[in-house]
PDB file of N, CA and C in Angstrom:
ATOM      1  N   MET A 815      64.819   7.225 -19.966  1.00 50.00           N
ATOM      2  CA  MET A 815      64.396   6.874 -18.638  1.00 50.00           C
ATOM      3  C   MET A 815      63.156   7.671 -18.227  1.00 50.00           C
ATOM      4  N   ARG A 816      63.137   8.901 -18.670  1.00 56.00           N
ATOM      5  CA  ARG A 816      61.999   9.720 -18.351  1.00 56.00           C
ATOM      6  C   ARG A 816      60.754   9.185 -19.043  1.00 56.00           C
ATOM      7  N   GLU A 817      60.879   8.686 -20.241  1.00 56.00           N
ATOM      8  CA  GLU A 817      59.752   8.107 -20.974  1.00 56.00           C
ATOM      9  C   GLU A 817      59.215   6.879 -20.253  1.00 56.00           C
ATOM     10  N   GLU A 818      60.120   6.098 -19.657  1.00 58.00           N
ATOM     11  CA  GLU A 818      59.689   4.909 -18.921  1.00 58.00           C
ATOM     12  C   GLU A 818      58.862   5.305 -17.695  1.00 58.00           C
ATOM     13  N   ASN A 819      59.269   6.378 -17.012  1.00 61.00           N
ATOM     14  CA  ASN A 819      58.520   6.854 -15.842  1.00 61.00           C
ATOM     15  C   ASN A 819      57.136   7.347 -16.249  1.00 61.00           C
ATOM     16  N   ILE A 820      57.079   8.076 -17.382  1.00 64.00           N
ATOM     17  CA  ILE A 820      55.798   8.578 -17.868  1.00 64.00           C
ATOM     18  C   ILE A 820      54.892   7.416 -18.245  1.00 64.00           C
ATOM     19  N   ASN A 821      55.460   6.418 -18.947  1.00 71.00           N
ATOM     20  CA  ASN A 821      54.680   5.238 -19.328  1.00 71.00           C
ATOM     21  C   ASN A 821      54.228   4.465 -18.089  1.00 71.00           C
ATOM     22  N   SER A 822      55.098   4.337 -17.094  1.00 76.00           N
ATOM     23  CA  SER A 822      54.752   3.629 -15.856  1.00 76.00           C
ATOM     24  C   SER A 822      53.626   4.346 -15.129  1.00 76.00           C
ATOM     25  N   GLU A 823      53.728   5.672 -15.079  1.00 79.00           N
ATOM     26  CA  GLU A 823      52.685   6.442 -14.410  1.00 79.00           C
ATOM     27  C   GLU A 823      51.356   6.311 -15.142  1.00 79.00           C
ATOM     28  N   LYS A 824      51.401   6.335 -16.474  1.00 80.00           N
ATOM     29  CA  LYS A 824      50.178   6.178 -17.260  1.00 80.00           C
ATOM     30  C   LYS A 824      49.556   4.812 -17.040  1.00 80.00           C
ATOM     31  N   VAL A 825      50.406   3.789 -17.000  1.00 79.00           N
ATOM     32  CA  VAL A 825      49.915   2.433 -16.773  1.00 79.00           C
ATOM     33  C   VAL A 825      49.301   2.324 -15.382  1.00 79.00           C
ATOM     34  N   CYS A 826      49.972   2.903 -14.370  1.00 79.00           N
ATOM     35  CA  CYS A 826      49.444   2.858 -12.995  1.00 79.00           C
ATOM     36  C   CYS A 826      48.111   3.592 -12.904  1.00 79.00           C
ATOM     37  N   GLU A 827      48.022   4.752 -13.532  1.00 82.00           N
ATOM     38  CA  GLU A 827      46.782   5.506 -13.513  1.00 82.00           C
ATOM     39  C   GLU A 827      45.661   4.735 -14.202  1.00 82.00           C
ATOM     40  N   GLU A 828      45.998   4.139 -15.326  1.00 80.00           N
ATOM     41  CA  GLU A 828      44.999   3.360 -16.066  1.00 80.00           C
ATOM     42  C   GLU A 828      44.530   2.159 -15.247  1.00 80.00           C
ATOM     43  N   LEU A 829      45.469   1.494 -14.578  1.00 79.00           N
ATOM     44  CA  LEU A 829      45.113   0.349 -13.732  1.00 79.00           C
ATOM     45  C   LEU A 829      44.224   0.784 -12.562  1.00 79.00           C
ATOM     46  N   LYS A 830      44.553   1.929 -11.964  1.00 80.00           N
ATOM     47  CA  LYS A 830      43.723   2.437 -10.865  1.00 80.00           C
ATOM     48  C   LYS A 830      42.319   2.777 -11.349  1.00 80.00           C
ATOM     49  N   ARG A 831      42.233   3.380 -12.546  1.00 79.00           N
ATOM     50  CA  ARG A 831      40.935   3.727 -13.109  1.00 79.00           C
ATOM     51  C   ARG A 831      40.100   2.470 -13.361  1.00 79.00           C
ATOM     52  N   ILE A 832      40.748   1.450 -13.949  1.00 75.00           N
ATOM     53  CA  ILE A 832      40.049   0.190 -14.230  1.00 75.00           C
ATOM     54  C   ILE A 832      39.621  -0.486 -12.933  1.00 75.00           C
ATOM     55  N   GLN A 833      40.508  -0.469 -11.941  1.00 76.00           N
ATOM     56  CA  GLN A 833      40.190  -1.072 -10.644  1.00 76.00           C
ATOM     57  C   GLN A 833      38.987  -0.363 -10.010  1.00 76.00           C
ATOM     58  N   LYS A 834      38.964   0.973 -10.074  1.00 77.00           N
ATOM     59  CA  LYS A 834      37.844   1.736  -9.519  1.00 77.00           C
ATOM     60  C   LYS A 834      36.544   1.395 -10.244  1.00 77.00           C
ATOM     61  N   GLU A 835      36.578   1.300 -11.568  1.00 73.00           N
ATOM     62  CA  GLU A 835      35.375   0.965 -12.333  1.00 73.00           C
ATOM     63  C   GLU A 835      34.870  -0.423 -11.976  1.00 73.00           C
ATOM     64  N   ILE A 836      35.776  -1.366 -11.836  1.00 68.00           N
ATOM     65  CA  ILE A 836      35.391  -2.727 -11.455  1.00 68.00           C
ATOM     66  C   ILE A 836      34.775  -2.726 -10.067  1.00 68.00           C
ATOM     67  N   HIS A 837      35.397  -1.979  -9.147  1.00 65.00           N
ATOM     68  CA  HIS A 837      34.894  -1.913  -7.771  1.00 65.00           C
ATOM     69  C   HIS A 837      33.504  -1.279  -7.746  1.00 65.00           C
ATOM     70  N   ASP A 838      33.314  -0.187  -8.468  1.00 66.00           N
ATOM     71  CA  ASP A 838      31.999   0.466  -8.527  1.00 66.00           C
ATOM     72  C   ASP A 838      30.949  -0.464  -9.116  1.00 66.00           C
ATOM     73  N   GLY A 839      31.311  -1.187 -10.152  1.00 63.00           N
ATOM     74  CA  GLY A 839      30.381  -2.135 -10.771  1.00 63.00           C
ATOM     75  C   GLY A 839      30.018  -3.256  -9.822  1.00 63.00           C
ATOM     76  N   ALA A 840      30.997  -3.726  -9.051  1.00 56.00           N
ATOM     77  CA  ALA A 840      30.734  -4.806  -8.099  1.00 56.00           C
ATOM     78  C   ALA A 840      29.779  -4.324  -7.015  1.00 56.00           C
ATOM     79  N   LEU A 841      29.966  -3.101  -6.542  1.00 55.00           N
ATOM     80  CA  LEU A 841      29.065  -2.567  -5.528  1.00 55.00           C
ATOM     81  C   LEU A 841      27.659  -2.398  -6.092  1.00 55.00           C
ATOM     82  N   PHE A 842      27.575  -1.997  -7.340  1.00 58.00           N
ATOM     83  CA  PHE A 842      26.278  -1.832  -7.996  1.00 58.00           C
ATOM     84  C   PHE A 842      25.559  -3.179  -8.062  1.00 58.00           C
ATOM     85  N   ILE A 843      26.278  -4.218  -8.430  1.00 62.00           N
ATOM     86  CA  ILE A 843      25.690  -5.559  -8.533  1.00 62.00           C
ATOM     87  C   ILE A 843      25.253  -6.064  -7.163  1.00 62.00           C
ATOM     88  N   VAL A 844      26.085  -5.815  -6.123  1.00 59.00           N
ATOM     89  CA  VAL A 844      25.735  -6.250  -4.771  1.00 59.00           C
ATOM     90  C   VAL A 844      24.469  -5.531  -4.309  1.00 59.00           C
ATOM     91  N   GLY A 845      24.385  -4.218  -4.574  1.00 64.00           N
ATOM     92  CA  GLY A 845      23.191  -3.461  -4.190  1.00 64.00           C
ATOM     93  C   GLY A 845      21.954  -3.982  -4.891  1.00 64.00           C
ATOM     94  N   ASN A 846      22.066  -4.279  -6.172  1.00 70.00           N
ATOM     95  CA  ASN A 846      20.921  -4.805  -6.915  1.00 70.00           C
ATOM     96  C   ASN A 846      20.497  -6.166  -6.394  1.00 70.00           C
ATOM     97  N   SER A 847      21.464  -7.019  -6.081  1.00 75.00           N
ATOM     98  CA  SER A 847      21.098  -8.351  -5.599  1.00 75.00           C
ATOM     99  C   SER A 847      20.401  -8.262  -4.242  1.00 75.00           C
ATOM    100  N   LYS A 848      20.799  -7.299  -3.408  1.00 77.00           N
ATOM    101  CA  LYS A 848      20.106  -7.115  -2.122  1.00 77.00           C
ATOM    102  C   LYS A 848      18.670  -6.667  -2.351  1.00 77.00           C
ATOM    103  N   ASP A 849      18.493  -5.727  -3.295  1.00 78.00           N
ATOM    104  CA  ASP A 849      17.141  -5.255  -3.601  1.00 78.00           C
ATOM    105  C   ASP A 849      16.281  -6.384  -4.153  1.00 78.00           C
ATOM    106  N   ILE A 850      16.851  -7.192  -5.021  1.00 80.00           N
ATOM    107  CA  ILE A 850      16.105  -8.306  -5.617  1.00 80.00           C
ATOM    108  C   ILE A 850      15.712  -9.316  -4.542  1.00 80.00           C
ATOM    109  N   THR A 851      16.634  -9.597  -3.630  1.00 83.00           N
ATOM    110  CA  THR A 851      16.342 -10.539  -2.546  1.00 83.00           C
ATOM    111  C   THR A 851      15.223  -9.995  -1.655  1.00 83.00           C
ATOM    112  N   ALA A 852      15.290  -8.705  -1.338  1.00 84.00           N
ATOM    113  CA  ALA A 852      14.249  -8.104  -0.495  1.00 84.00           C
ATOM    114  C   ALA A 852      12.890  -8.159  -1.201  1.00 84.00           C
ATOM    115  N   LEU A 853      12.865  -7.902  -2.492  1.00 86.00           N
ATOM    116  CA  LEU A 853      11.606  -7.967  -3.242  1.00 86.00           C
ATOM    117  C   LEU A 853      11.052  -9.388  -3.294  1.00 86.00           C
ATOM    118  N   GLN A 854      11.933 -10.361  -3.444  1.00 86.00           N
ATOM    119  CA  GLN A 854      11.473 -11.754  -3.477  1.00 86.00           C
ATOM    120  C   GLN A 854      10.880 -12.152  -2.133  1.00 86.00           C
ATOM    121  N   GLU A 855      11.508 -11.719  -1.029  1.00 88.00           N
ATOM    122  CA  GLU A 855      10.972 -12.029   0.295  1.00 88.00           C
ATOM    123  C   GLU A 855       9.621 -11.356   0.501  1.00 88.00           C
ATOM    124  N   TRP A 856       9.499 -10.106   0.047  1.00 88.00           N
ATOM    125  CA  TRP A 856       8.230  -9.387   0.163  1.00 88.00           C
ATOM    126  C   TRP A 856       7.147 -10.101  -0.645  1.00 88.00           C
ATOM    127  N   GLN A 857       7.510 -10.579  -1.831  1.00 89.00           N
ATOM    128  CA  GLN A 857       6.535 -11.278  -2.682  1.00 89.00           C
ATOM    129  C   GLN A 857       6.046 -12.558  -2.005  1.00 89.00           C
ATOM    130  N   VAL A 858       6.935 -13.270  -1.350  1.00 87.00           N
ATOM    131  CA  VAL A 858       6.542 -14.495  -0.637  1.00 87.00           C
ATOM    132  C   VAL A 858       5.555 -14.154   0.477  1.00 87.00           C
ATOM    133  N   ARG A 859       5.842 -13.062   1.224  1.00 89.00           N
ATOM    134  CA  ARG A 859       4.920 -12.654   2.300  1.00 89.00           C
ATOM    135  C   ARG A 859       3.559 -12.255   1.731  1.00 89.00           C
ATOM    136  N   GLN A 860       3.569 -11.518   0.627  1.00 90.00           N
ATOM    137  CA  GLN A 860       2.307 -11.084   0.023  1.00 90.00           C
ATOM    138  C   GLN A 860       1.505 -12.276  -0.496  1.00 90.00           C
ATOM    139  N   ASN A 861       2.205 -13.233  -1.082  1.00 88.00           N
ATOM    140  CA  ASN A 861       1.503 -14.428  -1.566  1.00 88.00           C
ATOM    141  C   ASN A 861       0.848 -15.178  -0.414  1.00 88.00           C
ATOM    142  N   GLY A 862       1.525 -15.233   0.731  1.00 88.00           N
ATOM    143  CA  GLY A 862       0.936 -15.875   1.909  1.00 88.00           C
ATOM    144  C   GLY A 862      -0.300 -15.142   2.385  1.00 88.00           C
ATOM    145  N   THR A 863      -0.220 -13.811   2.399  1.00 89.00           N
ATOM    146  CA  THR A 863      -1.360 -13.003   2.822  1.00 89.00           C
ATOM    147  C   THR A 863      -2.531 -13.186   1.865  1.00 89.00           C
ATOM    148  N   LEU A 864      -2.256 -13.181   0.579  1.00 90.00           N
ATOM    149  CA  LEU A 864      -3.322 -13.383  -0.408  1.00 90.00           C
ATOM    150  C   LEU A 864      -3.950 -14.766  -0.266  1.00 90.00           C
ATOM    151  N   GLY A 865      -3.138 -15.766   0.054  1.00 90.00           N
ATOM    152  CA  GLY A 865      -3.670 -17.112   0.270  1.00 90.00           C
ATOM    153  C   GLY A 865      -4.626 -17.148   1.453  1.00 90.00           C
ATOM    154  N   GLU A 866      -4.257 -16.439   2.536  1.00 92.00           N
ATOM    155  CA  GLU A 866      -5.137 -16.377   3.705  1.00 92.00           C
ATOM    156  C   GLU A 866      -6.450 -15.684   3.365  1.00 92.00           C
ATOM    157  N   ILE A 867      -6.370 -14.598   2.607  1.00 92.00           N
ATOM    158  CA  ILE A 867      -7.575 -13.868   2.219  1.00 92.00           C
ATOM    159  C   ILE A 867      -8.483 -14.758   1.378  1.00 92.00           C
ATOM    160  N   GLN A 868      -7.909 -15.500   0.459  1.00 93.00           N
ATOM    161  CA  GLN A 868      -8.710 -16.408  -0.372  1.00 93.00           C
ATOM    162  C   GLN A 868      -9.405 -17.463   0.479  1.00 93.00           C
ATOM    163  N   ASN A 869      -8.688 -18.002   1.466  1.00 92.00           N
ATOM    164  CA  ASN A 869      -9.301 -19.005   2.349  1.00 92.00           C
ATOM    165  C   ASN A 869     -10.493 -18.417   3.110  1.00 92.00           C
ATOM    166  N   HIS A 870     -10.324 -17.200   3.622  1.00 92.00           N
ATOM    167  CA  HIS A 870     -11.422 -16.569   4.360  1.00 92.00           C
ATOM    168  C   HIS A 870     -12.602 -16.276   3.442  1.00 92.00           C
ATOM    169  N   LEU A 871     -12.328 -15.840   2.216  1.00 92.00           N
ATOM    170  CA  LEU A 871     -13.420 -15.580   1.274  1.00 92.00           C
ATOM    171  C   LEU A 871     -14.179 -16.859   0.940  1.00 92.00           C
ATOM    172  N   ARG A 872     -13.468 -17.958   0.818  1.00 91.00           N
ATOM    173  CA  ARG A 872     -14.143 -19.235   0.550  1.00 91.00           C
ATOM    174  C   ARG A 872     -15.058 -19.616   1.710  1.00 91.00           C
ATOM    175  N   LYS A 873     -14.586 -19.393   2.943  1.00 91.00           N
ATOM    176  CA  LYS A 873     -15.413 -19.686   4.108  1.00 91.00           C
ATOM    177  C   LYS A 873     -16.662 -18.821   4.121  1.00 91.00           C
ATOM    178  N   ILE A 874     -16.497 -17.529   3.816  1.00 88.00           N
ATOM    179  CA  ILE A 874     -17.640 -16.617   3.801  1.00 88.00           C
ATOM    180  C   ILE A 874     -18.630 -17.030   2.716  1.00 88.00           C
ATOM    181  N   GLU A 875     -18.128 -17.356   1.542  1.00 86.00           N
ATOM    182  CA  GLU A 875     -19.010 -17.806   0.455  1.00 86.00           C
ATOM    183  C   GLU A 875     -19.768 -19.068   0.867  1.00 86.00           C
ATOM    184  N   GLY A 876     -19.093 -19.964   1.554  1.00 85.00           N
ATOM    185  CA  GLY A 876     -19.761 -21.181   2.011  1.00 85.00           C
ATOM    186  C   GLY A 876     -20.853 -20.876   3.013  1.00 85.00           C
ATOM    187  N   GLN A 877     -20.592 -19.946   3.933  1.00 83.00           N
ATOM    188  CA  GLN A 877     -21.594 -19.582   4.928  1.00 83.00           C
ATOM    189  C   GLN A 877     -22.790 -18.886   4.284  1.00 83.00           C
ATOM    190  N   ILE A 878     -22.527 -18.029   3.296  1.00 80.00           N
ATOM    191  CA  ILE A 878     -23.623 -17.346   2.610  1.00 80.00           C
ATOM    192  C   ILE A 878     -24.462 -18.359   1.824  1.00 80.00           C
ATOM    193  N   GLY A 879     -23.792 -19.324   1.213  1.00 79.00           N
ATOM    194  CA  GLY A 879     -24.507 -20.346   0.449  1.00 79.00           C
ATOM    195  C   GLY A 879     -25.388 -21.215   1.324  1.00 79.00           C
ATOM    196  N   GLU A 880     -25.038 -21.360   2.595  1.00 79.00           N
ATOM    197  CA  GLU A 880     -25.810 -22.197   3.503  1.00 79.00           C
ATOM    198  C   GLU A 880     -27.033 -21.484   4.074  1.00 79.00           C
ATOM    199  N   LEU A 881     -27.117 -20.146   3.932  1.00 76.00           N
ATOM    200  CA  LEU A 881     -28.258 -19.414   4.471  1.00 76.00           C
ATOM    201  C   LEU A 881     -29.522 -19.764   3.691  1.00 76.00           C
ATOM    202  N   THR A 882     -30.607 -19.919   4.407  1.00 77.00           N
ATOM    203  CA  THR A 882     -31.896 -20.169   3.754  1.00 77.00           C
ATOM    204  C   THR A 882     -32.595 -18.834   3.536  1.00 77.00           C
ATOM    205  N   SER A 883     -33.644 -18.855   2.742  1.00 77.00           N
ATOM    206  CA  SER A 883     -34.376 -17.614   2.465  1.00 77.00           C
ATOM    207  C   SER A 883     -35.020 -17.052   3.735  1.00 77.00           C
ATOM    208  N   GLY A 884     -35.419 -17.917   4.637  1.00 78.00           N
ATOM    209  CA  GLY A 884     -36.006 -17.465   5.900  1.00 78.00           C
ATOM    210  C   GLY A 884     -34.989 -16.733   6.759  1.00 78.00           C
ATOM    211  N   GLU A 885     -33.782 -17.262   6.814  1.00 80.00           N
ATOM    212  CA  GLU A 885     -32.735 -16.603   7.592  1.00 80.00           C
ATOM    213  C   GLU A 885     -32.377 -15.247   6.987  1.00 80.00           C
ATOM    214  N   ILE A 886     -32.373 -15.162   5.661  1.00 79.00           N
ATOM    215  CA  ILE A 886     -32.082 -13.895   4.995  1.00 79.00           C
ATOM    216  C   ILE A 886     -33.172 -12.873   5.299  1.00 79.00           C
ATOM    217  N   ALA A 887     -34.429 -13.304   5.290  1.00 80.00           N
ATOM    218  CA  ALA A 887     -35.539 -12.412   5.616  1.00 80.00           C
ATOM    219  C   ALA A 887     -35.432 -11.924   7.052  1.00 80.00           C
ATOM    220  N   ASP A 888     -35.050 -12.827   7.977  1.00 80.00           N
ATOM    221  CA  ASP A 888     -34.871 -12.435   9.375  1.00 80.00           C
ATOM    222  C   ASP A 888     -33.771 -11.388   9.514  1.00 80.00           C
ATOM    223  N   LEU A 889     -32.699 -11.555   8.747  1.00 78.00           N
ATOM    224  CA  LEU A 889     -31.598 -10.585   8.799  1.00 78.00           C
ATOM    225  C   LEU A 889     -32.068  -9.218   8.297  1.00 78.00           C
ATOM    226  N   LYS A 890     -32.860  -9.185   7.236  1.00 78.00           N
ATOM    227  CA  LYS A 890     -33.364  -7.918   6.695  1.00 78.00           C
ATOM    228  C   LYS A 890     -34.261  -7.221   7.709  1.00 78.00           C
ATOM    229  N   VAL A 891     -35.112  -7.972   8.391  1.00 78.00           N
ATOM    230  CA  VAL A 891     -35.999  -7.387   9.398  1.00 78.00           C
ATOM    231  C   VAL A 891     -35.174  -6.833  10.548  1.00 78.00           C
ATOM    232  N   GLU A 892     -34.167  -7.573  10.960  1.00 76.00           N
ATOM    233  CA  GLU A 892     -33.326  -7.131  12.071  1.00 76.00           C
ATOM    234  C   GLU A 892     -32.582  -5.851  11.711  1.00 76.00           C
ATOM    235  N   ILE A 893     -32.119  -5.751  10.485  1.00 76.00           N
ATOM    236  CA  ILE A 893     -31.410  -4.547  10.049  1.00 76.00           C
ATOM    237  C   ILE A 893     -32.362  -3.359   9.987  1.00 76.00           C
ATOM    238  N   ALA A 894     -33.590  -3.586   9.523  1.00 75.00           N
ATOM    239  CA  ALA A 894     -34.567  -2.501   9.358  1.00 75.00           C
ATOM    240  C   ALA A 894     -35.101  -1.989  10.686  1.00 75.00           C
ATOM    241  N   ARG A 895     -35.008  -2.763  11.746  1.00 76.00           N
ATOM    242  CA  ARG A 895     -35.566  -2.357  13.040  1.00 76.00           C
ATOM    243  C   ARG A 895     -34.902  -1.099  13.585  1.00 76.00           C
ATOM    244  N   GLY A 896     -33.627  -0.917  13.341  1.00 73.00           N
ATOM    245  CA  GLY A 896     -32.913   0.216  13.915  1.00 73.00           C
ATOM    246  C   GLY A 896     -33.118   1.515  13.170  1.00 73.00           C
ATOM    247  N   LYS A 897     -33.797   1.516  12.041  1.00 74.00           N
ATOM    248  CA  LYS A 897     -33.960   2.724  11.238  1.00 74.00           C
ATOM    249  C   LYS A 897     -35.302   3.393  11.537  1.00 74.00           C
ATOM    250  N   PRO A 898     -35.320   4.744  11.575  1.00 75.00           N
ATOM    251  CA  PRO A 898     -36.611   5.435  11.749  1.00 75.00           C
ATOM    252  C   PRO A 898     -37.395   5.429  10.440  1.00 75.00           C
ATOM    253  N   SER A 899     -38.672   5.692  10.542  1.00 77.00           N
ATOM    254  CA  SER A 899     -39.507   5.742   9.341  1.00 77.00           C
ATOM    255  C   SER A 899     -39.170   7.010   8.554  1.00 77.00           C
ATOM    256  N   TRP A 900     -39.666   7.059   7.308  1.00 84.00           N
ATOM    257  CA  TRP A 900     -39.401   8.230   6.468  1.00 84.00           C
ATOM    258  C   TRP A 900     -40.068   9.470   7.055  1.00 84.00           C
ATOM    259  N   ALA A 901     -41.235   9.307   7.603  1.00 88.00           N
ATOM    260  CA  ALA A 901     -41.934  10.463   8.179  1.00 88.00           C
ATOM    261  C   ALA A 901     -41.130  11.053   9.340  1.00 88.00           C
ATOM    262  N   THR A 902     -40.621  10.198  10.197  1.00 87.00           N
ATOM    263  CA  THR A 902     -39.811  10.657  11.321  1.00 87.00           C
ATOM    264  C   THR A 902     -38.559  11.364  10.826  1.00 87.00           C
ATOM    265  N   THR A 903     -37.938  10.835   9.799  1.00 88.00           N
ATOM    266  CA  THR A 903     -36.725  11.433   9.248  1.00 88.00           C
ATOM    267  C   THR A 903     -37.017  12.819   8.684  1.00 88.00           C
ATOM    268  N   VAL A 904     -38.140  12.971   7.970  1.00 93.00           N
ATOM    269  CA  VAL A 904     -38.505  14.269   7.390  1.00 93.00           C
ATOM    270  C   VAL A 904     -38.793  15.287   8.494  1.00 93.00           C
ATOM    271  N   ILE A 905     -39.501  14.883   9.538  1.00 95.00           N
ATOM    272  CA  ILE A 905     -39.818  15.791  10.644  1.00 95.00           C
ATOM    273  C   ILE A 905     -38.544  16.253  11.338  1.00 95.00           C
ATOM    274  N   ILE A 906     -37.630  15.341  11.606  1.00 94.00           N
ATOM    275  CA  ILE A 906     -36.365  15.693  12.271  1.00 94.00           C
ATOM    276  C   ILE A 906     -35.554  16.647  11.391  1.00 94.00           C
ATOM    277  N   ALA A 907     -35.520  16.395  10.094  1.00 95.00           N
ATOM    278  CA  ALA A 907     -34.774  17.268   9.186  1.00 95.00           C
ATOM    279  C   ALA A 907     -35.387  18.665   9.153  1.00 95.00           C
ATOM    280  N   PHE A 908     -36.712  18.753   9.095  1.00 96.00           N
ATOM    281  CA  PHE A 908     -37.400  20.048   9.071  1.00 96.00           C
ATOM    282  C   PHE A 908     -37.135  20.835  10.352  1.00 96.00           C
ATOM    283  N   LEU A 909     -37.277  20.172  11.494  1.00 96.00           N
ATOM    284  CA  LEU A 909     -37.057  20.856  12.772  1.00 96.00           C
ATOM    285  C   LEU A 909     -35.598  21.294  12.930  1.00 96.00           C
ATOM    286  N   SER A 910     -34.683  20.496  12.445  1.00 96.00           N
ATOM    287  CA  SER A 910     -33.272  20.875  12.507  1.00 96.00           C
ATOM    288  C   SER A 910     -33.016  22.111  11.658  1.00 96.00           C
ATOM    289  N   SER A 911     -33.605  22.171  10.482  1.00 96.00           N
ATOM    290  CA  SER A 911     -33.436  23.328   9.601  1.00 96.00           C
ATOM    291  C   SER A 911     -34.017  24.585  10.231  1.00 96.00           C
ATOM    292  N   VAL A 912     -35.202  24.476  10.825  1.00 96.00           N
ATOM    293  CA  VAL A 912     -35.834  25.627  11.474  1.00 96.00           C
ATOM    294  C   VAL A 912     -34.979  26.107  12.639  1.00 96.00           C
ATOM    295  N   THR A 913     -34.450  25.183  13.428  1.00 96.00           N
ATOM    296  CA  THR A 913     -33.626  25.542  14.579  1.00 96.00           C
ATOM    297  C   THR A 913     -32.358  26.264  14.130  1.00 96.00           C
ATOM    298  N   VAL A 914     -31.680  25.741  13.135  1.00 95.00           N
ATOM    299  CA  VAL A 914     -30.449  26.366  12.633  1.00 95.00           C
ATOM    300  C   VAL A 914     -30.779  27.745  12.058  1.00 95.00           C
ATOM    301  N   GLY A 915     -31.867  27.850  11.324  1.00 94.00           N
ATOM    302  CA  GLY A 915     -32.268  29.152  10.779  1.00 94.00           C
ATOM    303  C   GLY A 915     -32.533  30.162  11.883  1.00 94.00           C
ATOM    304  N   ALA A 916     -33.213  29.748  12.940  1.00 95.00           N
ATOM    305  CA  ALA A 916     -33.496  30.650  14.058  1.00 95.00           C
ATOM    306  C   ALA A 916     -32.214  31.101  14.745  1.00 95.00           C
ATOM    307  N   ILE A 917     -31.265  30.189  14.911  1.00 94.00           N
ATOM    308  CA  ILE A 917     -29.990  30.537  15.555  1.00 94.00           C
ATOM    309  C   ILE A 917     -29.219  31.525  14.685  1.00 94.00           C
ATOM    310  N   VAL A 918     -29.184  31.297  13.409  1.00 94.00           N
ATOM    311  CA  VAL A 918     -28.477  32.205  12.483  1.00 94.00           C
ATOM    312  C   VAL A 918     -29.144  33.581  12.501  1.00 94.00           C
ATOM    313  N   PHE A 919     -30.482  33.612  12.462  1.00 93.00           N
ATOM    314  CA  PHE A 919     -31.201  34.892  12.502  1.00 93.00           C
ATOM    315  C   PHE A 919     -30.902  35.636  13.795  1.00 93.00           C
ATOM    316  N   ALA A 920     -30.915  34.930  14.913  1.00 92.00           N
ATOM    317  CA  ALA A 920     -30.679  35.567  16.212  1.00 92.00           C
ATOM    318  C   ALA A 920     -29.264  36.131  16.291  1.00 92.00           C
ATOM    319  N   LEU A 921     -28.304  35.390  15.794  1.00 92.00           N
ATOM    320  CA  LEU A 921     -26.916  35.858  15.859  1.00 92.00           C
ATOM    321  C   LEU A 921     -26.663  37.002  14.888  1.00 92.00           C
ATOM    322  N   SER A 922     -27.318  36.989  13.743  1.00 90.00           N
ATOM    323  CA  SER A 922     -27.096  38.062  12.762  1.00 90.00           C
ATOM    324  C   SER A 922     -27.800  39.341  13.141  1.00 90.00           C
ATOM    325  N   SER A 923     -28.830  39.272  13.959  1.00 86.00           N
ATOM    326  CA  SER A 923     -29.562  40.481  14.349  1.00 86.00           C
ATOM    327  C   SER A 923     -28.909  41.174  15.541  1.00 86.00           C
ATOM    328  N   LEU A 924     -27.910  40.562  16.147  1.00 77.00           N
ATOM    329  CA  LEU A 924     -27.233  41.203  17.285  1.00 77.00           C
ATOM    330  C   LEU A 924     -26.427  42.314  16.796  1.00 77.00           C
TER     331      LEU A 924
END
């Protein structure tokens, strides 16, 4: 009778162990399927975003293709208007260097 109790306990323990392993495996599979579903949804959103970007790039390419050489020249002139000449840039850089040098000299001589 004692052997039957030991065998019964071993069988119960083994069944509990198997049940736990099955349960853990099922949770693992459920977690993976949730991750896979989330990734698939993210991929669909990204594909939509990429499609929108492609559409906008096509529009931009079409607009650039429609520009004439005269319009391009006008754009270059308009962009260049806001820039100072090289001589002005060199003078400003020189004066800035002299000013900073004078300030450093004055502060170091105190």
